Structures are given as C-alpha cells and as structure tokens.
C-alpha cells in the first residue's frame, strides 16, 4: 500500500497495464517526454519506450482516428484528450466511429480504446477546459463512461477500462487530481465498470453523485447528520451504464433521493437517474427526486466559478427540501 | 508589392509549385503508350487479369444500378468511369495491405476478398454485410467523408509497430479533400512516416459541387505538400498510370519512406448515388461526352487488342461470368435471415452486455417469440 493522489493512482494504473499487456499504447499531446500537462504519464515513456508512450501532432480528431486504426491492428490504445472541452474536435471518431465499430462490422472488429481526459471546475482554468460534457458521450450507444472520485477508485476503474474490449471514456476531475491522498494497493486490481459505490450509509435520504460532487455530497451529509438526518451517499463511478441495482436498493431503503452533478441542469446525466428511479421505484418515494446542478448557462467565467458551481450548501438546501417535502 | 520583388515572390512560388504537379499519363485515349519509361511492364496474364476485373466492375455497376431500380439493392454509389482509378490501384496491392474504403469504393474491397453477397447486404443495410471475413484486410465502406483518412494513419502506424511489410490504403473524393480529417490523416501519417497511401479520386464533382469550388489549389495532389509527403497527380482514366503510381507509393511505404498522396483525375458517368441525384442538373452532356472519350475500359481494350491479348469473345466471357456471379450473390443475399433487434443488441459489445441492453434484450426476445 502507498499513499497516492488520484493522479499518481492513474499513472500507476497506466504503468500496471503497460507492463501487463504489450498491446497497450499511451499517446496524446505532450504525454511522452513531458509526462503530460498534469504529470499523469510521468516517467512512462522513459520506462516503456517511445514505441509504447508517444506524443502526437496537435489534432484531436487525428488522435481519435489513430486510436481506431491501431485497434484494427490489434493494439489496445489509451489516448489522451488534453481537456475534455476539446472533445468536439473528435466527436466523430468517438461517437461516429469507435462506439459503432463492433456493431457496424457485425462483431468482426472491436475498438478496445480507453480515452482519458481531464475536466471539471474549481481551479480557474481558461475557457473550454472545465466543461462537464459526460452527458454527450453517455448518450451514445456503444460507449461506457467512467468518472472516478478517489485515488483507489481511479486505479481500479482505469485498469478495468483499459481491459474492457470496447471503448471507454475515462474522465478525470481536475480538482480531484491532487486534492487528497489515499491508501492505494501497489499491485494491480480492478473495480467492475457499471458498479456504483456506497460511500456513506444512511437511512433518510439517498444522494446520487459523481466526480467532485461526491465530496460535496459527503460534506453535506456530515452537516445534515449534525441536524439529525441520516444520509446515504452513492458514488455512481460509472455514469453509463448506471448501476440500477444499487441505485434502486438505496431508494427503496431511504424513500427519498436527490441527484447531484456539476454539469448544467440540461446536461450531465442526472435526468437519466431521476427517470430510472421514477420508472422503477416510484412507489417507494415519499418525495419527488430533485436535482442539484449548475445553471443552464455556458460554463462560468473563471472568476464566477464560486457562485456558479454547485457545492455542499446547494446539496444541503436541496436535501432539506426533499427531507421536508 | 511583394510580387514585384525579385527575392520574394509568393505568386511565382505558387506557380512553380503547381507546375510540378503535371498529370502523369502512360496510356492515352487511343490506347497508345505515351510514356514508355513509366510502362510497368506487366505480364500478359496480369494485363488480362486487370482488364477482366475492370470489365467485371463495369458490369457490376450496370447490374447494381438496375437492381437498385428494382428495389433489390439499397444504397448504391455508381462507379462507372472510375475502373482504372479503383481497380488498377487495388491491383498494385498485396493481400496483407489494409483497405479503408469510402462509400463509393466497394469494388476495391470486393477484389480484396469481400464476398459479393456481403457487398450487396451492405447496400441493403444488413449487419452481415459488415461482417468482414477473417483474413480479409478491409474495413466496411466509410460514410463519414474524411474519417477513413485519420483511421488509415492509425492502421499504418499499427503496421509499422508490428513490423509488417504492408500498407494502409484509403480513398476519398475531390470534395473529401476539403475535410479537416483529410489533412489530419495525411499529416499524422507524415509525422510518423508510416506506410499509408492516400488516394483522392477526383471525379470532378462532389454531388453537384464542381471540383473548382472546393479549393483554389490547381491540383489536389499538391495538398500533400502541407503534410510534407510525396504526392502525384495521375490520369485516373489510365489504368497503367494509376497502377504505377500506387505500386511506387507502396514500394516507398514498405521501405519505410512514409506515406504518399495520389490524385487520380477521373469521372463518374452516373449520378452521385442512386438516392435521387440527377446529374443533368449540374452537368452538361458535352462534358459527359468529352469524358466518355477517355473511358478507361475502352482505352485499355484498345491497348490489349493491339497486343493481341483481348478480343470480343474474351470480353463476352467476363461479362457472362460477372452476370452469373452477381445473380448467385443476390440469391445468397436473399437467403440471409432477416435482422432482429436481439441480433442488433448482441453485436453492440464484446464483453458482457450492460444492464440496459440486458433488459432490452429480454424484452425483444419475448416480442420476437410471439
């Protein structure tokens, strides 16, 4: 075991997989000798060589095409998109191409690609760096979308993502890269995709969250406990497909739920969670399922992040509405 | 101002560059060798095989149009006029080479090993059409114009990493050369010096938009300069010129010298696709007639007849064979089971189905059992 930040856990997962499977290739803009703009691939080129870990020209669409082509030659590509706001440049390669690879060839070919990309607010990045665009990719059949919120989860989920034989979008929240350390096993381990994790048990209300919002929800749960409310916090971990079993079991226990996301209300995946709950557990509900989200504007100017991004206070306020409905 | 300066004259620079991209021709419209230095010296058997494939493909086009009109085929992008460009470029490839075709490039993947019945199923819209047999190194036709180019750069890099002596070959049209993925594809392959051949079939029109409206560049071949890779413009109605350009690009690629761009100047006699396009709206009969004189099948026939390698009965034999094969393939396609939703769900993922699809599979299985 070692104390690791999330970014170290990610590097460690990449190292494990580069070692484990010679078909694993890591590439993107500045991921080689530079070790990535956030040091996520630090030391990997030195250890595994320029053949396995390499830089690309500055073109996201080309990176996506490269990943698809390398898949067709039996490789297991792990490309990086420097910031997920740049995903628009590569939407065709992701949604129009690799997501459909298996289907359009009737199973003849597959694309075992894991796209790593940072996103998320709270660190005053320039425009188009922090946008939460997981909702875009979550709506594309053929993709799985994974968003870890702890170093331990990040390592196990990334190894699972890389081993998955179909495309996975692995989104890394910028604010969580180095915000805390956690014990992470040094050896390889996996966490199944599509499995949520109950980060805190409770009986009065279920909070479903992912990414940085898990920590805001945990903070809110602590505060709410002081006021006598027992709150369960479920980290979705994979936002597509959802872990319906865990979600519904929690709602059936607490009978009240909210969904917390950093994305705007019209974006993200919160609406999907609400719909699944109403379709499957409406008779367990004692109150409507409410959402905590950002407002439906373009992502905030850096200086307005503090008033724009949802935080634990918003979670508390919405939780109380549901608790007192 | 600058153009008056002897030292720096960008207008002159451009002209000089463009003059370097003169169209290469080996066989003229009368079937005469006009550039014997470049004659590939194909054996008699090879010449006859190439001609047979071109004739077969012309028949395939005629039959496909007619089957489409009868409702027995679906999506179809006519190929008549492009036989030299498509078939002679393919003729320069080896089995290990990987083809990433555009939607008009079905003939190349058929000659590379895709069964004709699957090509017809692809046209109709059946998943079995996309099930490429193992060992046949092709991808299904790409609908997103340009996507095949960035993917080819990836396939080529993969081959390089595997140490294969093979190339990735991809095709687009003149309109496709305006796409971002076109530039990214050739530029990535150039940056990695990977074994790719990028063929641009300049058939003069992107649906109704003439080639001149795509770019001010006088050739599409010169776009290779932007990637710093060798490029050439050839007479795309001349099978020998197309063959030589592709063969040479392949040689350079497998020798580790990187990718190439080949522009084939050709013409499609038919509409853009069979989905209601009417070329008389944007093309004159004069232009059609002018290009008909350049017909690749006609000029190659003349060439081979003069060499005593081809005659009417040989051609009739190929035509007969093509018609029989097409008939058999359509029959085979007719016999393929209809698609069910459960089939479509089953081909979504390699690993275990996610919960939503598991649920939906059961729902549709129930529905299908009634």
XYZ file of C-alpha atoms in Angstrom:
695
model
C 0.000 0.000 0.000
C 1.103 3.543 -0.653
C -0.383 6.959 -0.096
C -1.298 8.268 -3.508
C -3.060 11.235 -5.025
C -5.577 10.465 -7.759
C -3.110 11.465 -10.438
C -0.474 9.135 -9.005
C -3.013 6.347 -8.902
C -3.788 6.992 -12.567
C -0.098 6.888 -13.522
C 0.211 3.706 -11.509
C -2.718 2.108 -13.338
C -1.187 3.043 -16.693
C 2.146 1.573 -15.572
C 0.459 -1.673 -14.461
C -1.295 -2.049 -17.803
C 1.717 -1.088 -19.932
C 3.595 -3.817 -18.056
C 0.764 -6.337 -18.205
C -0.147 -6.091 -21.892
C 2.305 -5.204 -24.644
C -0.574 -4.070 -26.848
C -1.322 -1.141 -24.556
C -0.234 2.146 -26.138
C -0.397 5.537 -24.438
C -0.429 8.618 -26.677
C -1.656 12.170 -26.952
C -0.465 15.752 -26.901
C 2.590 16.085 -24.609
C 2.137 12.745 -22.861
C 5.607 11.496 -23.805
C 8.822 13.104 -22.662
C 6.848 15.836 -20.905
C 4.863 13.304 -18.894
C 1.551 15.009 -19.601
C 0.352 18.502 -18.745
C -0.744 17.152 -15.335
C 2.056 14.574 -14.949
C -0.414 11.725 -15.439
C 2.030 9.920 -17.738
C 5.181 10.991 -15.908
C 8.091 8.595 -16.349
C 6.130 6.188 -18.546
C 7.964 6.933 -21.787
C 11.291 6.523 -20.024
C 10.219 3.181 -18.590
C 8.420 1.711 -21.613
C 9.982 3.486 -24.558
C 8.820 5.835 -27.262
C 7.187 2.953 -29.098
C 4.630 2.486 -26.308
C 4.214 6.021 -24.949
C 4.369 8.753 -27.557
C 3.376 12.266 -28.485
C 1.063 13.137 -31.349
C 0.579 16.173 -33.560
C -1.881 18.669 -32.135
C -5.135 17.393 -33.590
C -7.780 15.629 -31.521
C -9.623 14.144 -34.477
C -6.376 12.647 -35.733
C -5.746 11.172 -32.293
C -9.158 9.518 -32.381
C -8.518 8.135 -35.860
C -5.111 6.910 -34.775
C -6.722 5.009 -31.894
C -9.253 3.372 -34.231
C -6.606 2.412 -36.770
C -4.329 0.998 -34.076
C -7.282 -1.063 -32.787
C -7.630 -2.546 -36.260
C -4.031 -3.755 -35.909
C -4.736 -5.437 -32.584
C -3.466 -2.753 -30.224
C -5.153 -1.538 -27.039
C -4.923 2.248 -27.354
C -5.150 4.573 -24.355
C -5.179 8.017 -25.976
C -5.495 11.246 -24.038
C -7.579 14.284 -24.969
C -5.790 17.114 -23.132
C -9.045 18.693 -21.876
C -12.490 17.257 -22.470
C -13.726 20.628 -23.756
C -11.727 19.718 -26.867
C -13.871 16.606 -27.403
C -15.924 18.430 -30.034
C -12.950 18.104 -32.380
C -13.061 14.339 -32.009
C -16.787 13.634 -31.608
C -16.926 11.745 -34.887
C -14.029 9.459 -34.030
C -15.600 8.721 -30.638
C -19.349 8.650 -31.248
C -19.475 8.256 -35.013
C -16.740 5.662 -35.268
C -15.264 3.761 -32.319
C -18.566 3.471 -30.446
C -20.037 1.794 -33.540
C -17.065 -0.367 -34.508
C -18.420 -3.636 -33.139
C -21.940 -3.049 -34.419
C -21.146 -1.806 -37.918
C -18.881 -4.793 -38.565
C -21.403 -7.235 -37.121
C -18.846 -8.145 -34.466
C -15.931 -8.653 -36.865
C -13.881 -5.807 -35.347
C -13.867 -4.086 -31.964
C -12.212 -0.996 -30.553
C -10.667 -1.622 -27.125
C -9.892 2.071 -26.674
C -9.796 3.954 -23.371
C -9.908 7.709 -23.819
C -8.530 9.539 -20.785
C -9.462 13.166 -20.426
C -9.477 15.733 -17.611
C -12.423 18.026 -16.951
C -14.066 19.794 -14.039
C -14.224 23.143 -12.356
C -12.949 24.922 -9.312
C -9.388 25.590 -10.452
C -9.903 28.730 -12.580
C -8.962 27.222 -15.912
C -9.370 29.177 -19.146
C -12.350 28.670 -21.435
C -13.372 25.141 -22.545
C -11.162 23.313 -20.047
C -13.583 22.556 -17.248
C -16.882 21.888 -19.013
C -18.739 18.759 -17.898
C -19.611 17.040 -21.167
C -20.127 13.486 -19.906
C -23.785 13.793 -20.889
C -22.797 13.957 -24.565
C -20.892 10.702 -24.532
C -23.285 8.995 -22.109
C -25.982 9.342 -24.771
C -24.006 7.391 -27.361
C -24.772 3.672 -27.647
C -21.551 1.684 -27.649
C -19.690 3.783 -25.082
C -19.110 3.345 -21.376
C -18.369 6.457 -19.328
C -16.381 6.247 -16.113
C -15.771 9.086 -13.627
C -13.741 8.229 -10.507
C -13.576 10.465 -7.447
C -10.896 8.806 -5.292
C -7.346 7.555 -5.927
C -8.396 3.976 -5.082
C -11.349 4.016 -7.472
C -9.323 5.746 -10.174
C -6.715 2.985 -10.304
C -9.107 0.042 -10.216
C -11.524 1.627 -12.677
C -8.799 2.658 -15.114
C -7.360 -0.858 -15.190
C -10.863 -2.228 -15.837
C -11.444 0.389 -18.529
C -8.229 -0.497 -20.336
C -9.053 -4.214 -20.166
C -12.576 -3.644 -21.481
C -12.747 -4.714 -25.115
C -14.948 -1.819 -26.211
C -14.452 1.944 -25.963
C -14.499 3.570 -22.535
C -14.391 7.301 -21.811
C -12.456 7.828 -18.579
C -12.987 11.341 -17.225
C -10.631 12.711 -14.605
C -11.740 15.656 -12.483
C -9.053 18.346 -12.374
C -9.866 19.412 -8.838
C -9.508 15.846 -7.577
C -6.100 15.192 -9.164
C -4.146 16.261 -6.070
C -6.727 17.353 -3.534
C -6.090 14.430 -1.158
C -4.130 11.206 -0.709
C -5.427 7.745 -0.037
C -4.060 4.249 0.525
C -3.797 2.546 -2.848
C -2.519 -1.020 -3.309
C 0.663 -1.175 -5.342
C -0.389 -4.262 -7.215
C -2.922 -4.454 -9.996
C -6.620 -4.670 -9.079
C -9.862 -3.980 -10.851
C -13.205 -2.412 -9.990
C -16.041 -3.557 -12.249
C -17.425 -0.936 -14.629
C -21.101 -0.134 -14.160
C -20.903 -0.613 -10.393
C -21.717 2.233 -8.020
C -20.200 2.527 -4.563
C -21.980 3.477 -1.371
C -19.516 5.966 0.076
C -21.621 6.594 3.172
C -24.549 4.656 4.524
C -27.742 6.326 5.657
C -31.466 5.736 6.054
C -33.316 9.049 5.470
C -32.167 10.216 2.049
C -30.073 8.926 -0.859
C -27.700 11.268 -2.619
C -26.513 10.073 -6.010
C -23.428 11.905 -7.193
C -20.254 11.501 -9.247
C -16.954 13.299 -9.734
C -16.195 16.247 -7.466
C -19.835 16.314 -6.375
C -19.341 13.127 -4.358
C -17.106 15.048 -1.968
C -19.554 17.951 -1.789
C -22.294 15.431 -1.053
C -20.242 13.758 1.685
C -19.605 17.132 3.258
C -23.305 17.958 3.066
C -24.176 14.564 4.575
C -21.900 15.266 7.526
C -23.550 18.613 8.134
C -27.002 17.095 7.774
C -26.139 14.424 10.287
C -25.453 17.158 12.814
C -29.051 18.183 12.214
C -30.249 14.656 12.803
C -30.581 13.352 9.220
C -29.032 10.054 8.215
C -27.894 10.477 4.614
C -26.623 7.824 2.213
C -24.129 8.946 -0.441
C -23.861 6.787 -3.531
C -20.964 7.443 -5.896
C -22.114 6.321 -9.335
C -18.479 5.804 -10.529
C -19.780 4.765 -13.968
C -22.341 7.165 -15.427
C -23.100 4.922 -18.398
C -24.309 2.260 -17.853
C -25.812 3.122 -14.485
C -25.772 0.669 -11.593
C -29.537 0.364 -11.380
C -29.457 -2.301 -8.687
C -27.517 -0.188 -6.197
C -29.494 2.952 -7.024
C -32.876 1.311 -6.587
C -31.861 -0.608 -3.444
C -30.794 2.664 -1.864
C -34.019 4.466 -2.827
C -36.124 1.576 -1.539
C -34.306 1.873 1.772
C -34.395 5.662 2.210
C -37.529 6.533 0.184
C -36.058 9.912 -0.698
C -33.423 10.869 -3.212
C -31.550 13.693 -4.885
C -29.090 13.590 -7.767
C -26.057 15.860 -7.701
C -23.989 16.826 -10.716
C -21.583 19.614 -11.589
C -22.947 19.890 -15.144
C -25.755 22.242 -16.115
C -29.298 21.047 -15.465
C -29.961 20.411 -19.158
C -26.673 18.466 -19.421
C -24.980 15.746 -17.401
C -26.775 12.508 -16.605
C -28.893 13.443 -13.552
C -32.107 13.354 -15.580
C -31.356 9.732 -16.501
C -31.003 8.772 -12.842
C -34.263 10.513 -11.947
C -36.077 8.773 -14.780
C -34.762 5.351 -13.825
C -35.878 5.910 -10.223
C -39.368 7.072 -11.182
C -39.792 4.188 -13.609
C -38.648 1.559 -11.140
C -39.309 2.774 -7.611
C -41.998 5.441 -7.672
C -43.993 3.578 -5.052
C -41.056 3.845 -2.660
C -40.797 7.594 -3.000
C -42.107 9.908 -0.338
C -40.985 12.983 -2.221
C -40.008 13.903 -5.775
C -36.404 13.248 -6.787
C -34.737 16.651 -7.089
C -31.525 17.599 -8.839
C -28.571 19.732 -7.809
C -26.868 21.101 -10.913
C -25.184 24.156 -12.355
C -27.403 26.749 -14.045
C -28.144 26.348 -17.764
C -25.584 28.871 -18.947
C -22.280 28.344 -20.711
C -19.626 27.186 -18.232
C -18.738 30.006 -15.840
C -16.011 32.596 -16.391
C -13.176 31.619 -14.047
C -13.903 34.389 -11.568
C -17.545 33.374 -11.275
C -16.904 29.693 -10.529
C -17.534 30.112 -6.805
C -21.067 31.390 -7.340
C -21.804 29.183 -10.361
C -20.567 25.712 -9.449
C -22.828 23.639 -7.231
C -21.360 22.955 -3.780
C -22.239 21.250 -0.498
C -24.507 24.126 0.518
C -26.645 23.602 -2.577
C -26.695 19.895 -1.797
C -27.848 20.633 1.753
C -30.564 23.014 0.631
C -31.973 20.552 -1.900
C -31.655 17.664 0.542
C -33.709 19.603 3.096
C -36.405 20.345 0.519
C -36.752 16.637 -0.113
C -36.480 15.689 3.578
C -39.254 18.132 4.490
C -41.449 17.659 1.410
C 4.240 44.966 -53.722
C 5.872 41.718 -52.760
C 5.254 40.208 -56.178
C 7.437 42.881 -57.745
C 10.287 41.908 -55.519
C 12.803 39.601 -57.182
C 13.817 37.965 -53.947
C 10.410 37.175 -52.527
C 7.645 36.457 -54.969
C 4.877 34.299 -53.460
C 2.830 34.365 -56.669
C 5.744 32.949 -58.618
C 6.422 30.453 -55.837
C 2.891 29.124 -56.071
C 3.048 28.830 -59.859
C 6.333 26.976 -59.680
C 4.953 24.554 -57.152
C 1.795 23.945 -59.144
C 3.721 23.300 -62.339
C 5.407 20.387 -60.598
C 2.064 18.573 -60.395
C 1.514 17.917 -64.051
C -0.764 14.950 -64.678
C 1.097 11.719 -65.337
C -0.215 9.557 -68.158
C 1.128 6.337 -69.638
C -1.731 5.206 -71.861
C -3.558 7.786 -73.964
C -7.190 7.766 -75.048
C -6.364 5.680 -78.101
C -4.734 3.000 -76.034
C -1.208 4.003 -77.021
C 1.743 4.091 -74.635
C 2.830 7.713 -74.483
C 5.325 7.383 -71.663
C 7.236 4.166 -72.217
C 9.748 4.976 -69.473
C 6.966 4.528 -66.955
C 5.397 1.422 -68.534
C 5.072 -1.050 -65.634
C 5.814 -3.982 -67.980
C 3.031 -6.117 -66.561
C 2.963 -9.700 -67.799
C 0.343 -10.704 -70.359
C -1.553 -12.599 -67.658
C -1.533 -9.576 -65.385
C -2.753 -7.284 -68.144
C -5.600 -9.653 -68.975
C -6.496 -10.062 -65.306
C -6.591 -6.287 -64.806
C -8.806 -5.861 -67.868
C -11.093 -8.668 -66.742
C -11.546 -7.021 -63.362
C -12.308 -3.676 -64.934
C -14.896 -5.167 -67.277
C -16.386 -7.159 -64.403
C -16.633 -3.972 -62.339
C -18.323 -2.074 -65.183
C -20.918 -4.841 -65.376
C -21.254 -4.860 -61.610
C -22.078 -1.155 -61.783
C -24.665 -1.634 -64.536
C -26.303 -4.514 -62.710
C -26.201 -2.700 -59.341
C -27.981 0.329 -60.809
C -30.605 -1.896 -62.303
C -31.026 -3.980 -59.123
C -31.315 -0.755 -57.166
C -34.062 0.458 -59.503
C -35.893 -2.832 -58.978
C -35.646 -2.308 -55.236
C -33.378 -5.326 -54.842
C -30.469 -3.173 -53.624
C -30.420 -0.173 -51.296
C -27.728 2.480 -51.044
C -25.558 2.485 -54.134
C -22.883 4.931 -55.332
C -22.170 4.336 -59.043
C -18.599 3.536 -60.075
C -18.632 3.531 -63.909
C -15.759 5.638 -65.218
C -13.593 5.026 -62.161
C -12.449 1.486 -63.019
C -8.850 2.497 -63.652
C -8.734 4.572 -60.502
C -10.309 1.906 -58.310
C -9.272 -1.387 -59.843
C -5.767 -0.579 -61.115
C -4.836 0.999 -57.757
C -6.089 -2.107 -55.999
C -4.176 -4.280 -58.478
C -0.929 -2.835 -57.086
C -1.717 -4.058 -53.559
C -0.896 -7.245 -51.699
C -3.196 -9.380 -49.576
C -1.584 -8.090 -46.331
C -2.434 -4.499 -47.228
C -5.398 -2.987 -45.391
C -8.028 -1.019 -47.304
C -10.149 1.728 -45.734
C -12.680 2.483 -48.455
C -15.118 5.344 -48.852
C -18.753 4.665 -49.710
C -18.022 4.522 -53.450
C -15.109 2.101 -53.018
C -16.985 -1.183 -52.762
C -15.216 -2.694 -55.832
C -11.785 -2.471 -54.193
C -12.866 -4.400 -51.107
C -14.633 -6.986 -53.253
C -11.419 -7.651 -55.186
C -9.582 -7.742 -51.867
C -11.757 -10.623 -50.691
C -15.149 -9.370 -49.516
C -17.780 -11.774 -50.891
C -20.104 -10.121 -53.410
C -23.147 -11.217 -51.409
C -21.853 -9.252 -48.414
C -21.341 -6.180 -50.587
C -24.993 -6.461 -51.600
C -26.086 -6.950 -47.984
C -24.128 -3.824 -47.051
C -26.022 -1.948 -49.782
C -29.334 -3.199 -48.429
C -28.447 -2.383 -44.833
C -27.867 -5.744 -43.178
C -25.264 -6.295 -40.477
C -23.978 -9.447 -42.156
C -22.684 -7.163 -44.925
C -20.259 -5.596 -42.445
C -19.004 -8.936 -41.146
C -15.670 -8.945 -42.907
C -14.310 -12.499 -43.180
C -11.220 -13.139 -41.095
C -8.026 -12.543 -43.032
C -9.646 -10.097 -45.444
C -7.930 -6.823 -44.591
C -10.633 -4.300 -45.263
C -12.984 -2.081 -43.325
C -16.611 -1.600 -44.407
C -17.210 1.457 -46.647
C -16.943 4.686 -44.677
C -19.880 7.070 -44.844
C -18.299 9.954 -42.918
C -16.149 11.663 -45.525
C -12.604 12.003 -44.224
C -12.888 9.607 -41.279
C -11.195 6.847 -43.277
C -8.149 9.120 -43.659
C -7.361 9.552 -39.957
C -8.093 5.880 -39.415
C -5.708 4.915 -42.208
C -2.968 6.851 -40.429
C -3.667 4.670 -37.387
C -3.702 1.401 -39.318
C -0.429 2.381 -40.992
C 1.172 3.236 -37.651
C -0.033 -0.115 -36.331
C 1.587 -1.936 -39.255
C 4.798 -0.046 -38.659
C 4.767 -1.019 -34.979
C 4.077 -4.661 -35.884
C 6.957 -4.588 -38.347
C 4.684 -5.655 -41.208
C 5.765 -5.126 -44.794
C 2.339 -3.852 -45.726
C 0.454 -0.618 -46.298
C -2.834 1.012 -45.334
C -4.658 2.307 -48.404
C -7.567 4.675 -48.265
C -9.720 6.529 -50.764
C -11.692 9.733 -50.770
C -13.094 12.035 -53.438
C -12.265 15.569 -54.541
C -14.831 17.026 -52.139
C -13.353 14.975 -49.320
C -10.029 16.768 -49.697
C -11.676 19.822 -48.095
C -12.275 17.978 -44.822
C -10.151 18.513 -41.725
C -9.704 14.760 -41.335
C -8.154 14.670 -44.798
C -5.329 16.972 -43.644
C -5.000 15.368 -40.238
C -4.797 11.929 -41.791
C -2.028 12.735 -44.257
C -0.218 14.888 -41.696
C -0.245 12.219 -38.961
C 0.999 9.575 -41.371
C 3.704 12.007 -42.490
C 4.756 12.853 -38.930
C 5.106 9.133 -38.082
C 6.475 8.268 -41.524
C 4.024 5.395 -41.589
C 3.162 3.207 -44.565
C -0.042 4.728 -45.921
C -1.303 5.500 -49.403
C -3.914 8.239 -49.597
C -5.795 8.152 -52.873
C -8.005 11.060 -53.889
C -10.325 10.116 -56.698
C -11.015 13.456 -58.250
C -14.133 12.626 -60.264
C -14.813 16.351 -60.832
C -17.934 16.652 -58.708
C -18.881 16.333 -55.049
C -22.565 15.661 -55.671
C -23.330 18.898 -57.584
C -20.339 20.962 -56.467
C -17.606 21.135 -59.089
C -14.063 20.433 -58.041
C -13.093 24.094 -58.674
C -15.463 25.154 -55.912
C -13.635 23.032 -53.335
C -10.324 24.872 -53.461
C -8.194 27.370 -55.328
C -5.411 24.834 -55.494
C -4.979 23.814 -59.131
C -4.314 20.215 -58.162
C -5.411 18.195 -55.153
C -2.104 16.356 -55.272
C -0.251 19.479 -54.152
C -2.066 19.267 -50.817
C 0.468 16.586 -49.963
C 2.978 19.413 -49.577
C 1.107 20.592 -46.464
C 1.977 17.250 -44.871
C 5.479 17.217 -46.321
C 4.852 13.960 -48.142
C 5.362 12.923 -51.778
C 2.330 13.350 -53.953
C 1.427 12.878 -57.562
C -1.431 13.600 -59.939
C -2.190 10.871 -62.432
C -4.655 10.362 -65.247
C -7.275 8.451 -63.324
C -8.774 7.095 -66.564
C -5.448 5.403 -67.344
C -5.055 2.029 -65.615
C -1.299 1.881 -66.188
C -0.631 5.326 -64.698
C -2.773 4.570 -61.648
C -1.105 1.199 -61.226
C 2.414 2.622 -61.429
C 1.684 5.464 -59.013
C 0.206 3.071 -56.454
C 2.930 0.452 -56.912
C 5.636 3.080 -56.387
C 3.903 4.590 -53.367
C 3.637 1.091 -51.920
C 7.317 0.405 -52.551
C 8.324 3.586 -50.748
C 5.949 2.864 -47.884
C 7.150 -0.681 -47.181
C 10.737 0.546 -47.466
C 9.998 2.814 -44.506
C 9.904 6.010 -46.527
C 6.456 7.055 -45.385
C 3.097 7.872 -46.948
C 2.048 9.339 -50.301
C -0.910 11.151 -51.789
C -2.163 10.104 -55.223
C -4.739 12.206 -57.023
C -6.484 10.294 -59.787
C -8.206 12.594 -62.254
C -11.286 10.690 -63.308
C -15.031 10.938 -63.877
C -18.144 9.184 -62.717
C -20.532 8.620 -65.570
C -23.518 8.011 -63.338
C -25.197 10.020 -60.595
C -23.578 10.647 -57.191
C -25.754 7.958 -55.642
C -28.971 6.212 -56.598
C -30.846 8.155 -53.925
C -32.414 10.645 -56.331
C -29.350 12.547 -57.563
C -29.849 13.873 -61.106
C -26.532 14.885 -62.702
C -28.246 16.674 -65.601
C -28.982 19.479 -63.125
C -25.297 20.315 -62.762
C -23.504 18.640 -65.666
C -23.728 19.144 -69.430
C -23.922 16.333 -71.968
C -20.880 17.902 -73.600
C -18.800 17.244 -70.510
C -20.131 13.710 -70.320
C -19.236 13.069 -73.971
C -15.789 14.538 -73.515
C -15.095 12.191 -70.617
C -16.638 9.207 -72.371
C -13.830 9.524 -74.912
C -11.435 8.938 -72.065
C -13.174 5.766 -70.876
C -10.612 3.597 -69.083
C -12.195 0.349 -70.223
C -12.248 1.458 -73.851
C -8.642 2.629 -73.919
C -7.347 -0.449 -72.114
C -9.326 -2.658 -74.501
C -7.680 -0.931 -77.462
C -4.265 -1.381 -75.876
C -4.771 -5.074 -75.211
C -6.384 -5.753 -78.588
C -3.381 -4.217 -80.312
C -1.191 -6.582 -78.309
C -3.422 -9.483 -79.283
C -4.345 -10.118 -75.669
C -8.035 -9.284 -75.822
C -10.986 -9.832 -78.124
C -14.747 -9.749 -78.159
C -15.214 -13.332 -77.099
C -12.920 -12.860 -74.102
C -14.901 -9.845 -73.050
C -18.175 -11.682 -73.536
C -16.855 -14.448 -71.308
C -16.057 -11.995 -68.494
C -19.436 -10.325 -68.863
C -21.194 -13.665 -68.714
C -19.214 -14.643 -65.615
C -19.979 -11.310 -63.939
C -23.691 -11.673 -64.573
C -23.685 -15.203 -63.194
C -21.700 -14.237 -60.094
C -23.974 -11.273 -59.446
C -27.073 -13.421 -59.807
C -25.688 -16.008 -57.412
C -24.641 -13.332 -54.908
C -28.058 -11.691 -54.924
C -29.626 -15.085 -54.373
C -27.274 -15.704 -51.483
C -28.085 -12.308 -50.014
C -31.809 -13.051 -50.349
C -31.285 -16.205 -48.319
C -29.771 -14.432 -45.316
C -32.076 -14.356 -42.330
C -33.882 -11.105 -41.558
C -32.403 -8.980 -38.781
C -33.952 -8.991 -35.328
C -33.483 -6.408 -32.595
C -31.865 -9.099 -30.443
C -29.250 -9.534 -33.212
C -28.517 -5.815 -33.131
C -28.210 -5.848 -29.347
C -25.878 -8.845 -29.472
C -23.332 -7.088 -31.678
C -23.066 -3.959 -29.502
C -20.408 -5.122 -27.049
C -17.573 -7.616 -26.929
C -17.818 -8.172 -23.191
C -20.906 -8.649 -21.066
C -23.903 -6.533 -22.080
C -24.566 -3.501 -19.873
C -27.742 -3.647 -17.761
C -29.857 -1.551 -20.125
C -29.154 -3.796 -23.096
C -29.599 -6.944 -20.998
C -33.068 -5.734 -20.076
C -33.932 -4.692 -23.589
C -32.647 -7.998 -24.961
C -35.167 -9.869 -22.796
C -37.982 -7.537 -23.831
C -37.291 -8.015 -27.538
C -36.684 -11.733 -27.190
C -40.156 -12.018 -25.725
C -41.570 -9.874 -28.527
C -39.771 -11.926 -31.165
C -41.031 -15.228 -29.757
C -44.643 -14.250 -30.448
